[in-house]
Amino acid sequence: MVKKKITVKLINGFHIRPATKFVKEVRKFSEEIKIKFKKKIIDAKNLFEIQTLGISYNDVITIIVNGENELNTLNILINLLKSFKE
């Protein structure tokens, strides 16, 4: 298992548009992928669960990846989140 913290830099937070794009990409991977925010850990392949977190601008989340190619997958997802623009 690998994990990394990232600060969300989306002005309007992790709302439906970026969350949908993120879930679409996450579902391409066979690894188990989770998001930890505050005390909750959710399935990153589930859009509804991501939306229940209420992630806002400058919130820190942790991406957790468990599986065969976890480090590569983690790096791809971190870069994806960094590429999101409002």
PDB file of C-alpha atoms in Angstrom:
ATOM      1  CA  MET A   1       0.000   0.000   0.000  1.00  0.00           C
ATOM      2  CA  VAL A   2       1.199   3.490  -0.874  1.00  0.00           C
ATOM      3  CA  LYS A   3      -0.324   6.833   0.012  1.00  0.00           C
ATOM      4  CA  LYS A   4       0.326  10.498  -0.484  1.00  0.00           C
ATOM      5  CA  LYS A   5      -1.226  13.726   0.732  1.00  0.00           C
ATOM      6  CA  ILE A   6      -2.204  16.411  -1.744  1.00  0.00           C
ATOM      7  CA  THR A   7      -3.714  19.858  -1.305  1.00  0.00           C
ATOM      8  CA  VAL A   8      -6.780  20.433  -3.472  1.00  0.00           C
ATOM      9  CA  LYS A   9      -6.237  23.627  -5.465  1.00  0.00           C
ATOM     10  CA  LEU A  10      -9.628  23.811  -7.178  1.00  0.00           C
ATOM     11  CA  ILE A  11     -11.181  27.215  -6.401  1.00  0.00           C
ATOM     12  CA  ASN A  12     -14.680  25.709  -6.158  1.00  0.00           C
ATOM     13  CA  GLY A  13     -13.483  22.557  -4.419  1.00  0.00           C
ATOM     14  CA  PHE A  14     -13.748  18.986  -5.630  1.00  0.00           C
ATOM     15  CA  HIS A  15     -17.210  19.548  -7.109  1.00  0.00           C
ATOM     16  CA  ILE A  16     -19.068  17.355  -9.597  1.00  0.00           C
ATOM     17  CA  ARG A  17     -17.090  18.148 -12.775  1.00  0.00           C
ATOM     18  CA  PRO A  18     -13.567  17.411 -11.511  1.00  0.00           C
ATOM     19  CA  ALA A  19     -14.851  14.555  -9.353  1.00  0.00           C
ATOM     20  CA  THR A  20     -16.492  12.946 -12.391  1.00  0.00           C
ATOM     21  CA  LYS A  21     -13.281  13.252 -14.423  1.00  0.00           C
ATOM     22  CA  PHE A  22     -11.290  11.822 -11.536  1.00  0.00           C
ATOM     23  CA  VAL A  23     -13.621   8.834 -11.049  1.00  0.00           C
ATOM     24  CA  LYS A  24     -13.592   8.125 -14.794  1.00  0.00           C
ATOM     25  CA  GLU A  25      -9.788   7.844 -14.697  1.00  0.00           C
ATOM     26  CA  VAL A  26      -9.658   5.949 -11.394  1.00  0.00           C
ATOM     27  CA  ARG A  27     -11.989   3.260 -12.735  1.00  0.00           C
ATOM     28  CA  LYS A  28      -9.393   2.417 -15.414  1.00  0.00           C
ATOM     29  CA  PHE A  29      -7.083   0.970 -12.757  1.00  0.00           C
ATOM     30  CA  SER A  30      -7.404  -2.489 -11.214  1.00  0.00           C
ATOM     31  CA  GLU A  31      -5.871  -1.376  -7.911  1.00  0.00           C
ATOM     32  CA  GLU A  32      -7.974  -0.547  -4.863  1.00  0.00           C
ATOM     33  CA  ILE A  33      -7.977   3.264  -4.607  1.00  0.00           C
ATOM     34  CA  LYS A  34      -9.229   5.197  -1.592  1.00  0.00           C
ATOM     35  CA  ILE A  35      -9.443   8.847  -0.584  1.00  0.00           C
ATOM     36  CA  LYS A  36      -8.974   9.828   3.040  1.00  0.00           C
ATOM     37  CA  PHE A  37     -10.340  13.176   4.152  1.00  0.00           C
ATOM     38  CA  LYS A  38     -10.535  14.099   7.797  1.00  0.00           C
ATOM     39  CA  LYS A  39     -11.662  10.867   9.458  1.00  0.00           C
ATOM     40  CA  LYS A  40     -13.408   9.326   6.450  1.00  0.00           C
ATOM     41  CA  ILE A  41     -11.933   6.856   3.979  1.00  0.00           C
ATOM     42  CA  ILE A  42     -13.973   6.247   0.844  1.00  0.00           C
ATOM     43  CA  ASP A  43     -13.775   4.294  -2.416  1.00  0.00           C
ATOM     44  CA  ALA A  44     -12.328   6.652  -5.049  1.00  0.00           C
ATOM     45  CA  LYS A  45     -14.193   4.758  -7.778  1.00  0.00           C
ATOM     46  CA  ASN A  46     -17.522   5.893  -6.322  1.00  0.00           C
ATOM     47  CA  LEU A  47     -18.606   9.399  -7.356  1.00  0.00           C
ATOM     48  CA  PHE A  48     -21.338   9.613  -4.732  1.00  0.00           C
ATOM     49  CA  GLU A  49     -18.900   8.797  -1.925  1.00  0.00           C
ATOM     50  CA  ILE A  50     -16.466  11.471  -3.143  1.00  0.00           C
ATOM     51  CA  GLN A  51     -19.260  14.046  -3.190  1.00  0.00           C
ATOM     52  CA  THR A  52     -20.220  13.244   0.418  1.00  0.00           C
ATOM     53  CA  LEU A  53     -16.753  14.334   1.576  1.00  0.00           C
ATOM     54  CA  GLY A  54     -17.337  18.013   0.731  1.00  0.00           C
ATOM     55  CA  ILE A  55     -13.714  18.675  -0.258  1.00  0.00           C
ATOM     56  CA  SER A  56     -13.046  22.404  -0.613  1.00  0.00           C
ATOM     57  CA  TYR A  57     -10.227  24.634  -1.863  1.00  0.00           C
ATOM     58  CA  ASN A  58      -6.977  24.072   0.077  1.00  0.00           C
ATOM     59  CA  ASP A  59      -8.259  20.944   1.836  1.00  0.00           C
ATOM     60  CA  VAL A  60      -5.675  18.199   2.221  1.00  0.00           C
ATOM     61  CA  ILE A  61      -6.689  14.714   1.110  1.00  0.00           C
ATOM     62  CA  THR A  62      -4.740  11.466   1.089  1.00  0.00           C
ATOM     63  CA  ILE A  63      -4.800   9.164  -1.928  1.00  0.00           C
ATOM     64  CA  ILE A  64      -4.282   5.518  -0.938  1.00  0.00           C
ATOM     65  CA  VAL A  65      -3.500   2.849  -3.526  1.00  0.00           C
ATOM     66  CA  ASN A  66      -3.261  -0.862  -2.878  1.00  0.00           C
ATOM     67  CA  GLY A  67      -2.454  -3.355  -5.614  1.00  0.00           C
ATOM     68  CA  GLU A  68       0.002  -4.619  -8.152  1.00  0.00           C
ATOM     69  CA  ASN A  69       1.198  -1.386  -9.760  1.00  0.00           C
ATOM     70  CA  GLU A  70       0.393   0.927  -6.853  1.00  0.00           C
ATOM     71  CA  LEU A  71       3.271   3.419  -7.018  1.00  0.00           C
ATOM     72  CA  ASN A  72       2.778   4.129 -10.720  1.00  0.00           C
ATOM     73  CA  THR A  73      -0.979   4.423 -10.250  1.00  0.00           C
ATOM     74  CA  LEU A  74      -0.527   6.793  -7.310  1.00  0.00           C
ATOM     75  CA  ASN A  75       1.788   9.054  -9.313  1.00  0.00           C
ATOM     76  CA  ILE A  76      -0.649   9.159 -12.249  1.00  0.00           C
ATOM     77  CA  LEU A  77      -3.548  10.113  -9.964  1.00  0.00           C
ATOM     78  CA  ILE A  78      -1.565  12.790  -8.131  1.00  0.00           C
ATOM     79  CA  ASN A  79      -0.531  14.325 -11.470  1.00  0.00           C
ATOM     80  CA  LEU A  80      -4.150  14.156 -12.640  1.00  0.00           C
ATOM     81  CA  LEU A  81      -5.357  16.066  -9.581  1.00  0.00           C
ATOM     82  CA  LYS A  82      -2.611  18.664 -10.028  1.00  0.00           C
ATOM     83  CA  SER A  83      -3.667  19.175 -13.657  1.00  0.00           C
ATOM     84  CA  PHE A  84      -7.281  20.091 -12.847  1.00  0.00           C
ATOM     85  CA  LYS A  85      -8.172  23.689 -13.598  1.00  0.00           C
ATOM     86  CA  GLU A  86     -11.349  25.538 -12.691  1.00  0.00           C
TER      87      GLU A  86
END
